[in-house]
JSON list of C-alpha atoms in Angstrom, two decimals:
[
{"chain": "A", "resi": 143, "resn": "UNK", "atom": "CA", "xyz": [84.27, 159.60, 26.71]},
{"chain": "A", "resi": 144, "resn": "UNK", "atom": "CA", "xyz": [80.62, 157.51, 27.51]},
{"chain": "A", "resi": 145, "resn": "UNK", "atom": "CA", "xyz": [82.17, 156.59, 31.21]},
{"chain": "A", "resi": 146, "resn": "UNK", "atom": "CA", "xyz": [83.71, 160.37, 31.65]},
{"chain": "A", "resi": 147, "resn": "UNK", "atom": "CA", "xyz": [80.55, 161.77, 31.01]},
{"chain": "A", "resi": 148, "resn": "UNK", "atom": "CA", "xyz": [78.77, 159.40, 33.44]},
{"chain": "A", "resi": 149, "resn": "UNK", "atom": "CA", "xyz": [81.53, 160.18, 36.06]},
{"chain": "A", "resi": 150, "resn": "UNK", "atom": "CA", "xyz": [80.90, 163.99, 35.28]},
{"chain": "A", "resi": 151, "resn": "UNK", "atom": "CA", "xyz": [77.44, 164.62, 35.03]},
{"chain": "A", "resi": 152, "resn": "UNK", "atom": "CA", "xyz": [75.83, 161.78, 37.73]},
{"chain": "A", "resi": 153, "resn": "UNK", "atom": "CA", "xyz": [78.59, 160.26, 39.71]},
{"chain": "A", "resi": 154, "resn": "UNK", "atom": "CA", "xyz": [80.21, 163.37, 40.66]},
{"chain": "A", "resi": 155, "resn": "UNK", "atom": "CA", "xyz": [77.19, 165.33, 41.62]},
{"chain": "A", "resi": 156, "resn": "UNK", "atom": "CA", "xyz": [76.09, 162.54, 43.76]},
{"chain": "A", "resi": 157, "resn": "UNK", "atom": "CA", "xyz": [78.86, 162.37, 45.79]},
{"chain": "A", "resi": 158, "resn": "UNK", "atom": "CA", "xyz": [79.35, 166.11, 46.48]},
{"chain": "A", "resi": 159, "resn": "UNK", "atom": "CA", "xyz": [75.66, 166.35, 47.23]},
{"chain": "A", "resi": 160, "resn": "UNK", "atom": "CA", "xyz": [75.62, 162.85, 49.60]},
{"chain": "A", "resi": 161, "resn": "UNK", "atom": "CA", "xyz": [79.42, 164.54, 51.16]},
{"chain": "A", "resi": 162, "resn": "UNK", "atom": "CA", "xyz": [76.71, 167.70, 51.96]},
{"chain": "A", "resi": 163, "resn": "UNK", "atom": "CA", "xyz": [74.35, 165.23, 53.80]},
{"chain": "A", "resi": 164, "resn": "UNK", "atom": "CA", "xyz": [75.85, 165.80, 57.32]},
{"chain": "A", "resi": 165, "resn": "UNK", "atom": "CA", "xyz": [74.75, 167.27, 60.57]},
{"chain": "A", "resi": 166, "resn": "UNK", "atom": "CA", "xyz": [75.13, 171.27, 60.69]},
{"chain": "A", "resi": 167, "resn": "UNK", "atom": "CA", "xyz": [77.77, 171.59, 63.34]},
{"chain": "A", "resi": 168, "resn": "UNK", "atom": "CA", "xyz": [80.33, 174.60, 64.21]},
{"chain": "A", "resi": 169, "resn": "UNK", "atom": "CA", "xyz": [83.21, 172.37, 63.83]},
{"chain": "A", "resi": 170, "resn": "UNK", "atom": "CA", "xyz": [82.10, 171.27, 60.17]},
{"chain": "A", "resi": 171, "resn": "UNK", "atom": "CA", "xyz": [80.85, 174.96, 59.47]},
{"chain": "A", "resi": 172, "resn": "UNK", "atom": "CA", "xyz": [84.19, 176.22, 60.21]},
{"chain": "A", "resi": 173, "resn": "UNK", "atom": "CA", "xyz": [86.34, 173.31, 58.71]},
{"chain": "A", "resi": 174, "resn": "UNK", "atom": "CA", "xyz": [84.37, 174.29, 55.30]},
{"chain": "A", "resi": 175, "resn": "UNK", "atom": "CA", "xyz": [85.28, 177.94, 55.25]},
{"chain": "A", "resi": 176, "resn": "UNK", "atom": "CA", "xyz": [88.56, 177.09, 56.64]},
{"chain": "A", "resi": 177, "resn": "UNK", "atom": "CA", "xyz": [88.92, 174.56, 53.51]},
{"chain": "A", "resi": 178, "resn": "UNK", "atom": "CA", "xyz": [87.74, 177.56, 50.76]},
{"chain": "A", "resi": 179, "resn": "UNK", "atom": "CA", "xyz": [90.36, 180.11, 52.84]},
{"chain": "A", "resi": 180, "resn": "UNK", "atom": "CA", "xyz": [92.92, 177.67, 52.50]},
{"chain": "A", "resi": 181, "resn": "UNK", "atom": "CA", "xyz": [92.09, 176.91, 48.65]},
{"chain": "A", "resi": 182, "resn": "UNK", "atom": "CA", "xyz": [92.64, 180.61, 47.69]},
{"chain": "A", "resi": 183, "resn": "UNK", "atom": "CA", "xyz": [95.62, 180.82, 49.42]},
{"chain": "A", "resi": 184, "resn": "UNK", "atom": "CA", "xyz": [96.74, 177.69, 47.93]},
{"chain": "A", "resi": 185, "resn": "UNK", "atom": "CA", "xyz": [95.52, 178.81, 44.52]},
{"chain": "A", "resi": 186, "resn": "UNK", "atom": "CA", "xyz": [97.53, 182.42, 44.94]},
{"chain": "A", "resi": 187, "resn": "UNK", "atom": "CA", "xyz": [100.53, 180.81, 46.21]},
{"chain": "A", "resi": 188, "resn": "UNK", "atom": "CA", "xyz": [100.29, 178.71, 42.74]},
{"chain": "A", "resi": 189, "resn": "UNK", "atom": "CA", "xyz": [99.76, 181.82, 40.58]},
{"chain": "A", "resi": 190, "resn": "UNK", "atom": "CA", "xyz": [103.04, 183.51, 42.44]},
{"chain": "A", "resi": 191, "resn": "UNK", "atom": "CA", "xyz": [105.43, 180.57, 42.10]},
{"chain": "A", "resi": 192, "resn": "UNK", "atom": "CA", "xyz": [104.22, 179.80, 38.56]},
{"chain": "A", "resi": 193, "resn": "UNK", "atom": "CA", "xyz": [104.74, 183.38, 37.38]},
{"chain": "A", "resi": 194, "resn": "UNK", "atom": "CA", "xyz": [108.35, 183.24, 39.15]},
{"chain": "A", "resi": 195, "resn": "UNK", "atom": "CA", "xyz": [109.02, 179.61, 37.86]},
{"chain": "A", "resi": 196, "resn": "UNK", "atom": "CA", "xyz": [107.48, 180.18, 34.38]},
{"chain": "A", "resi": 197, "resn": "UNK", "atom": "CA", "xyz": [110.22, 183.10, 33.93]},
{"chain": "A", "resi": 198, "resn": "UNK", "atom": "CA", "xyz": [113.12, 180.52, 34.56]},
{"chain": "A", "resi": 199, "resn": "UNK", "atom": "CA", "xyz": [112.16, 177.39, 33.15]},
{"chain": "A", "resi": 200, "resn": "UNK", "atom": "CA", "xyz": [109.88, 179.18, 29.97]},
{"chain": "A", "resi": 201, "resn": "UNK", "atom": "CA", "xyz": [106.75, 176.94, 30.84]},
{"chain": "A", "resi": 202, "resn": "UNK", "atom": "CA", "xyz": [103.97, 177.58, 28.18]},
{"chain": "A", "resi": 203, "resn": "UNK", "atom": "CA", "xyz": [100.48, 177.56, 28.68]},
{"chain": "A", "resi": 204, "resn": "UNK", "atom": "CA", "xyz": [99.31, 173.78, 28.81]},
{"chain": "A", "resi": 205, "resn": "UNK", "atom": "CA", "xyz": [102.51, 173.14, 31.48]},
{"chain": "A", "resi": 206, "resn": "UNK", "atom": "CA", "xyz": [101.19, 176.27, 33.67]},
{"chain": "A", "resi": 207, "resn": "UNK", "atom": "CA", "xyz": [97.62, 174.68, 33.63]},
{"chain": "A", "resi": 208, "resn": "UNK", "atom": "CA", "xyz": [99.08, 171.44, 34.48]},
{"chain": "A", "resi": 209, "resn": "UNK", "atom": "CA", "xyz": [101.30, 172.68, 37.35]},
{"chain": "A", "resi": 210, "resn": "UNK", "atom": "CA", "xyz": [98.61, 174.89, 39.03]},
{"chain": "A", "resi": 211, "resn": "UNK", "atom": "CA", "xyz": [95.36, 172.96, 38.54]},
{"chain": "A", "resi": 212, "resn": "UNK", "atom": "CA", "xyz": [95.18, 169.50, 40.21]},
{"chain": "A", "resi": 213, "resn": "UNK", "atom": "CA", "xyz": [92.47, 167.00, 39.40]},
{"chain": "A", "resi": 214, "resn": "UNK", "atom": "CA", "xyz": [90.36, 167.91, 42.46]},
{"chain": "A", "resi": 215, "resn": "UNK", "atom": "CA", "xyz": [87.35, 165.79, 41.40]},
{"chain": "A", "resi": 216, "resn": "UNK", "atom": "CA", "xyz": [87.40, 162.32, 40.29]},
{"chain": "A", "resi": 217, "resn": "UNK", "atom": "CA", "xyz": [90.49, 161.52, 41.45]},
{"chain": "A", "resi": 218, "resn": "UNK", "atom": "CA", "xyz": [91.08, 163.21, 44.60]},
{"chain": "A", "resi": 219, "resn": "UNK", "atom": "CA", "xyz": [87.53, 162.92, 46.09]},
{"chain": "A", "resi": 220, "resn": "UNK", "atom": "CA", "xyz": [88.01, 158.59, 46.02]},
{"chain": "A", "resi": 221, "resn": "UNK", "atom": "CA", "xyz": [91.28, 158.42, 47.53]},
{"chain": "A", "resi": 222, "resn": "UNK", "atom": "CA", "xyz": [89.67, 160.99, 50.48]},
{"chain": "A", "resi": 223, "resn": "UNK", "atom": "CA", "xyz": [86.40, 158.90, 50.85]},
{"chain": "A", "resi": 224, "resn": "UNK", "atom": "CA", "xyz": [88.53, 155.97, 50.94]},
{"chain": "A", "resi": 225, "resn": "UNK", "atom": "CA", "xyz": [91.49, 156.84, 53.15]},
{"chain": "A", "resi": 226, "resn": "UNK", "atom": "CA", "xyz": [89.62, 159.38, 55.56]},
{"chain": "A", "resi": 227, "resn": "UNK", "atom": "CA", "xyz": [85.73, 158.50, 55.10]},
{"chain": "A", "resi": 228, "resn": "UNK", "atom": "CA", "xyz": [82.78, 159.93, 53.48]},
{"chain": "A", "resi": 229, "resn": "UNK", "atom": "CA", "xyz": [82.39, 162.92, 55.66]},
{"chain": "A", "resi": 230, "resn": "UNK", "atom": "CA", "xyz": [85.85, 164.27, 54.60]},
{"chain": "A", "resi": 231, "resn": "UNK", "atom": "CA", "xyz": [84.80, 164.96, 50.97]},
{"chain": "A", "resi": 232, "resn": "UNK", "atom": "CA", "xyz": [82.64, 168.01, 52.47]},
{"chain": "A", "resi": 233, "resn": "UNK", "atom": "CA", "xyz": [85.81, 169.79, 52.56]},
{"chain": "A", "resi": 234, "resn": "UNK", "atom": "CA", "xyz": [86.88, 168.71, 48.96]},
{"chain": "A", "resi": 235, "resn": "UNK", "atom": "CA", "xyz": [84.14, 170.54, 47.90]},
{"chain": "A", "resi": 236, "resn": "UNK", "atom": "CA", "xyz": [85.41, 173.63, 49.53]},
{"chain": "A", "resi": 237, "resn": "UNK", "atom": "CA", "xyz": [88.61, 173.39, 47.44]},
{"chain": "A", "resi": 238, "resn": "UNK", "atom": "CA", "xyz": [86.29, 172.31, 44.32]},
{"chain": "A", "resi": 239, "resn": "UNK", "atom": "CA", "xyz": [84.12, 175.07, 44.75]},
{"chain": "A", "resi": 240, "resn": "UNK", "atom": "CA", "xyz": [87.27, 177.45, 44.48]},
{"chain": "A", "resi": 241, "resn": "UNK", "atom": "CA", "xyz": [88.99, 175.88, 41.58]},
{"chain": "A", "resi": 242, "resn": "UNK", "atom": "CA", "xyz": [85.71, 175.48, 39.77]},
{"chain": "A", "resi": 243, "resn": "UNK", "atom": "CA", "xyz": [86.06, 179.44, 39.40]},
{"chain": "A", "resi": 244, "resn": "UNK", "atom": "CA", "xyz": [90.00, 179.71, 38.74]},
{"chain": "A", "resi": 245, "resn": "UNK", "atom": "CA", "xyz": [89.05, 177.29, 35.73]},
{"chain": "A", "resi": 246, "resn": "UNK", "atom": "CA", "xyz": [86.81, 179.28, 33.97]},
{"chain": "A", "resi": 247, "resn": "UNK", "atom": "CA", "xyz": [88.55, 182.31, 34.31]},
{"chain": "A", "resi": 248, "resn": "UNK", "atom": "CA", "xyz": [92.18, 182.51, 34.98]},
{"chain": "A", "resi": 249, "resn": "UNK", "atom": "CA", "xyz": [92.68, 178.76, 33.03]},
{"chain": "A", "resi": 250, "resn": "UNK", "atom": "CA", "xyz": [90.38, 179.55, 30.32]},
{"chain": "A", "resi": 251, "resn": "UNK", "atom": "CA", "xyz": [91.98, 182.95, 29.75]},
{"chain": "A", "resi": 252, "resn": "UNK", "atom": "CA", "xyz": [95.77, 181.59, 30.25]},
{"chain": "A", "resi": 253, "resn": "UNK", "atom": "CA", "xyz": [95.15, 178.84, 27.30]},
{"chain": "A", "resi": 254, "resn": "UNK", "atom": "CA", "xyz": [92.69, 180.28, 24.85]},
{"chain": "A", "resi": 255, "resn": "UNK", "atom": "CA", "xyz": [94.74, 183.37, 25.27]},
{"chain": "A", "resi": 256, "resn": "UNK", "atom": "CA", "xyz": [91.22, 185.43, 25.37]},
{"chain": "A", "resi": 257, "resn": "UNK", "atom": "CA", "xyz": [90.18, 188.14, 27.58]},
{"chain": "A", "resi": 258, "resn": "UNK", "atom": "CA", "xyz": [87.37, 188.21, 29.88]},
{"chain": "A", "resi": 259, "resn": "UNK", "atom": "CA", "xyz": [85.81, 185.41, 32.32]},
{"chain": "A", "resi": 260, "resn": "UNK", "atom": "CA", "xyz": [82.44, 183.16, 31.25]},
{"chain": "A", "resi": 261, "resn": "UNK", "atom": "CA", "xyz": [80.68, 183.48, 34.36]},
{"chain": "A", "resi": 262, "resn": "UNK", "atom": "CA", "xyz": [77.76, 181.59, 32.69]},
{"chain": "A", "resi": 263, "resn": "UNK", "atom": "CA", "xyz": [80.16, 178.41, 32.76]},
{"chain": "A", "resi": 264, "resn": "UNK", "atom": "CA", "xyz": [80.87, 178.76, 36.12]},
{"chain": "A", "resi": 265, "resn": "UNK", "atom": "CA", "xyz": [77.21, 179.05, 37.30]},
{"chain": "A", "resi": 266, "resn": "UNK", "atom": "CA", "xyz": [75.96, 176.31, 34.94]},
{"chain": "A", "resi": 267, "resn": "UNK", "atom": "CA", "xyz": [78.70, 174.17, 35.59]},
{"chain": "A", "resi": 268, "resn": "UNK", "atom": "CA", "xyz": [77.02, 170.71, 36.61]},
{"chain": "A", "resi": 269, "resn": "UNK", "atom": "CA", "xyz": [79.70, 170.47, 39.69]},
{"chain": "A", "resi": 270, "resn": "UNK", "atom": "CA", "xyz": [78.66, 174.26, 40.71]},
{"chain": "A", "resi": 271, "resn": "UNK", "atom": "CA", "xyz": [74.98, 173.48, 40.71]},
{"chain": "A", "resi": 272, "resn": "UNK", "atom": "CA", "xyz": [75.94, 170.49, 42.94]},
{"chain": "A", "resi": 273, "resn": "UNK", "atom": "CA", "xyz": [77.73, 172.38, 45.60]},
{"chain": "A", "resi": 274, "resn": "UNK", "atom": "CA", "xyz": [74.82, 174.95, 45.46]},
{"chain": "A", "resi": 275, "resn": "UNK", "atom": "CA", "xyz": [72.56, 172.23, 46.05]},
{"chain": "A", "resi": 276, "resn": "UNK", "atom": "CA", "xyz": [74.43, 170.28, 48.93]},
{"chain": "A", "resi": 277, "resn": "UNK", "atom": "CA", "xyz": [75.38, 173.41, 50.70]},
{"chain": "A", "resi": 278, "resn": "UNK", "atom": "CA", "xyz": [71.60, 174.65, 51.03]},
{"chain": "A", "resi": 279, "resn": "UNK", "atom": "CA", "xyz": [70.65, 171.22, 52.29]},
{"chain": "A", "resi": 280, "resn": "UNK", "atom": "CA", "xyz": [73.39, 171.16, 54.96]},
{"chain": "A", "resi": 281, "resn": "UNK", "atom": "CA", "xyz": [72.91, 174.99, 55.65]},
{"chain": "A", "resi": 282, "resn": "UNK", "atom": "CA", "xyz": [68.79, 174.17, 56.05]},
{"chain": "A", "resi": 283, "resn": "UNK", "atom": "CA", "xyz": [69.39, 170.71, 57.68]},
{"chain": "A", "resi": 284, "resn": "UNK", "atom": "CA", "xyz": [67.35, 169.27, 55.26]},
{"chain": "A", "resi": 285, "resn": "UNK", "atom": "CA", "xyz": [68.12, 165.90, 54.93]},
{"chain": "A", "resi": 286, "resn": "UNK", "atom": "CA", "xyz": [66.98, 163.58, 51.47]},
{"chain": "A", "resi": 287, "resn": "UNK", "atom": "CA", "xyz": [64.20, 160.95, 52.27]},
{"chain": "A", "resi": 288, "resn": "UNK", "atom": "CA", "xyz": [65.49, 157.23, 52.66]},
{"chain": "A", "resi": 289, "resn": "UNK", "atom": "CA", "xyz": [65.28, 156.11, 48.87]},
{"chain": "A", "resi": 290, "resn": "UNK", "atom": "CA", "xyz": [66.65, 159.20, 47.41]},
{"chain": "A", "resi": 291, "resn": "UNK", "atom": "CA", "xyz": [69.64, 159.53, 50.09]},
{"chain": "A", "resi": 292, "resn": "UNK", "atom": "CA", "xyz": [70.41, 155.69, 49.27]},
{"chain": "A", "resi": 293, "resn": "UNK", "atom": "CA", "xyz": [70.68, 156.26, 45.86]},
{"chain": "A", "resi": 294, "resn": "UNK", "atom": "CA", "xyz": [72.58, 159.10, 46.05]},
{"chain": "A", "resi": 295, "resn": "UNK", "atom": "CA", "xyz": [74.88, 157.55, 48.53]},
{"chain": "A", "resi": 296, "resn": "UNK", "atom": "CA", "xyz": [75.16, 154.36, 46.12]},
{"chain": "A", "resi": 297, "resn": "UNK", "atom": "CA", "xyz": [76.02, 156.21, 43.07]},
{"chain": "A", "resi": 298, "resn": "UNK", "atom": "CA", "xyz": [78.76, 158.09, 44.85]},
{"chain": "A", "resi": 299, "resn": "UNK", "atom": "CA", "xyz": [80.36, 154.83, 45.62]},
{"chain": "A", "resi": 300, "resn": "UNK", "atom": "CA", "xyz": [81.22, 154.26, 41.87]},
{"chain": "A", "resi": 301, "resn": "UNK", "atom": "CA", "xyz": [83.47, 157.66, 41.53]},
{"chain": "A", "resi": 302, "resn": "UNK", "atom": "CA", "xyz": [86.75, 155.32, 42.85]},
{"chain": "A", "resi": 303, "resn": "UNK", "atom": "CA", "xyz": [86.29, 152.65, 40.25]},
{"chain": "A", "resi": 304, "resn": "UNK", "atom": "CA", "xyz": [84.88, 154.59, 37.73]},
{"chain": "A", "resi": 305, "resn": "UNK", "atom": "CA", "xyz": [87.61, 157.05, 37.85]},
{"chain": "A", "resi": 306, "resn": "UNK", "atom": "CA", "xyz": [90.20, 154.65, 37.75]},
{"chain": "A", "resi": 307, "resn": "UNK", "atom": "CA", "xyz": [88.84, 152.84, 34.96]},
{"chain": "A", "resi": 308, "resn": "UNK", "atom": "CA", "xyz": [88.78, 156.18, 32.79]},
{"chain": "A", "resi": 309, "resn": "UNK", "atom": "CA", "xyz": [92.30, 156.80, 33.97]},
{"chain": "A", "resi": 310, "resn": "UNK", "atom": "CA", "xyz": [93.45, 153.41, 33.12]},
{"chain": "A", "resi": 311, "resn": "UNK", "atom": "CA", "xyz": [91.75, 153.86, 29.54]},
{"chain": "A", "resi": 312, "resn": "UNK", "atom": "CA", "xyz": [93.53, 157.33, 29.03]},
{"chain": "A", "resi": 313, "resn": "UNK", "atom": "CA", "xyz": [96.83, 155.67, 30.09]},
{"chain": "A", "resi": 314, "resn": "UNK", "atom": "CA", "xyz": [96.53, 153.02, 27.66]},
{"chain": "A", "resi": 315, "resn": "UNK", "atom": "CA", "xyz": [96.08, 155.05, 24.45]},
{"chain": "A", "resi": 316, "resn": "UNK", "atom": "CA", "xyz": [99.08, 156.86, 25.49]},
{"chain": "A", "resi": 317, "resn": "UNK", "atom": "CA", "xyz": [102.87, 155.66, 23.86]},
{"chain": "A", "resi": 318, "resn": "UNK", "atom": "CA", "xyz": [104.84, 154.96, 26.74]},
{"chain": "A", "resi": 319, "resn": "UNK", "atom": "CA", "xyz": [107.90, 155.52, 24.69]},
{"chain": "A", "resi": 320, "resn": "UNK", "atom": "CA", "xyz": [106.48, 159.42, 24.03]},
{"chain": "A", "resi": 321, "resn": "UNK", "atom": "CA", "xyz": [105.95, 160.13, 28.07]},
{"chain": "A", "resi": 322, "resn": "UNK", "atom": "CA", "xyz": [109.26, 158.65, 29.14]},
{"chain": "A", "resi": 323, "resn": "UNK", "atom": "CA", "xyz": [111.42, 159.99, 26.71]},
{"chain": "A", "resi": 324, "resn": "UNK", "atom": "CA", "xyz": [109.72, 163.92, 26.72]},
{"chain": "A", "resi": 325, "resn": "UNK", "atom": "CA", "xyz": [111.94, 165.74, 29.30]},
{"chain": "A", "resi": 326, "resn": "UNK", "atom": "CA", "xyz": [109.40, 168.32, 29.95]},
{"chain": "A", "resi": 327, "resn": "UNK", "atom": "CA", "xyz": [107.32, 166.09, 31.27]},
{"chain": "A", "resi": 328, "resn": "UNK", "atom": "CA", "xyz": [109.38, 165.19, 34.27]},
{"chain": "A", "resi": 329, "resn": "UNK", "atom": "CA", "xyz": [109.82, 168.91, 34.91]},
{"chain": "A", "resi": 330, "resn": "UNK", "atom": "CA", "xyz": [106.17, 169.50, 35.31]},
{"chain": "A", "resi": 331, "resn": "UNK", "atom": "CA", "xyz": [106.02, 166.13, 37.42]},
{"chain": "A", "resi": 332, "resn": "UNK", "atom": "CA", "xyz": [108.33, 167.42, 39.80]},
{"chain": "A", "resi": 333, "resn": "UNK", "atom": "CA", "xyz": [106.50, 170.90, 39.76]},
{"chain": "A", "resi": 334, "resn": "UNK", "atom": "CA", "xyz": [103.22, 169.74, 40.49]},
{"chain": "A", "resi": 335, "resn": "UNK", "atom": "CA", "xyz": [103.67, 166.61, 42.60]},
{"chain": "A", "resi": 336, "resn": "UNK", "atom": "CA", "xyz": [106.86, 167.59, 44.64]},
{"chain": "A", "resi": 337, "resn": "UNK", "atom": "CA", "xyz": [107.90, 171.21, 44.80]},
{"chain": "A", "resi": 338, "resn": "UNK", "atom": "CA", "xyz": [104.45, 172.74, 44.81]},
{"chain": "A", "resi": 339, "resn": "UNK", "atom": "CA", "xyz": [102.99, 170.61, 47.52]},
{"chain": "A", "resi": 340, "resn": "UNK", "atom": "CA", "xyz": [106.06, 171.33, 50.02]},
{"chain": "A", "resi": 341, "resn": "UNK", "atom": "CA", "xyz": [105.89, 174.88, 49.48]},
{"chain": "A", "resi": 342, "resn": "UNK", "atom": "CA", "xyz": [102.21, 174.72, 50.46]},
{"chain": "A", "resi": 343, "resn": "UNK", "atom": "CA", "xyz": [102.82, 172.22, 53.57]}
]
């Protein structure tokens, strides 16, 4: 729990702000807009697919949430940063900002079976705040001063190792027999990892 809190409230916000510390150009601006538009369309496709397939396979709310919503924060950011470089994390933030809105509206209502969205949770979410700060710095062209910039960049480098430690600890706490003998898990994993990405591609 302690490591998860550090990742969520310190490392990911630093990673987001650090990703916006790039020069404002037409290319980066258009890329960010494209990422946001693509994220909206991806979620719409996922909603439609889940509604259709949910009737066939009788998905419950947890299965639907697991299929629609990916771990676009502490799992995807280190992969993108490691493979494509820190500059590409900027476009992850476009996707994350869209997903955060859907998480606290559609996903929350689907799982809790409550009506109405909690807009306060969206606004005060630490990742939303970090994205807004990063966006302001990006648009205005303001660069963090030397020591602050170096510190934020150094903390952001912790996202990959800490995220992998958290994932490993969570996996260590689960009985493998339960995972491999539960048939529904294979169906959800097939949808989340193969079918849905293939449809989007």
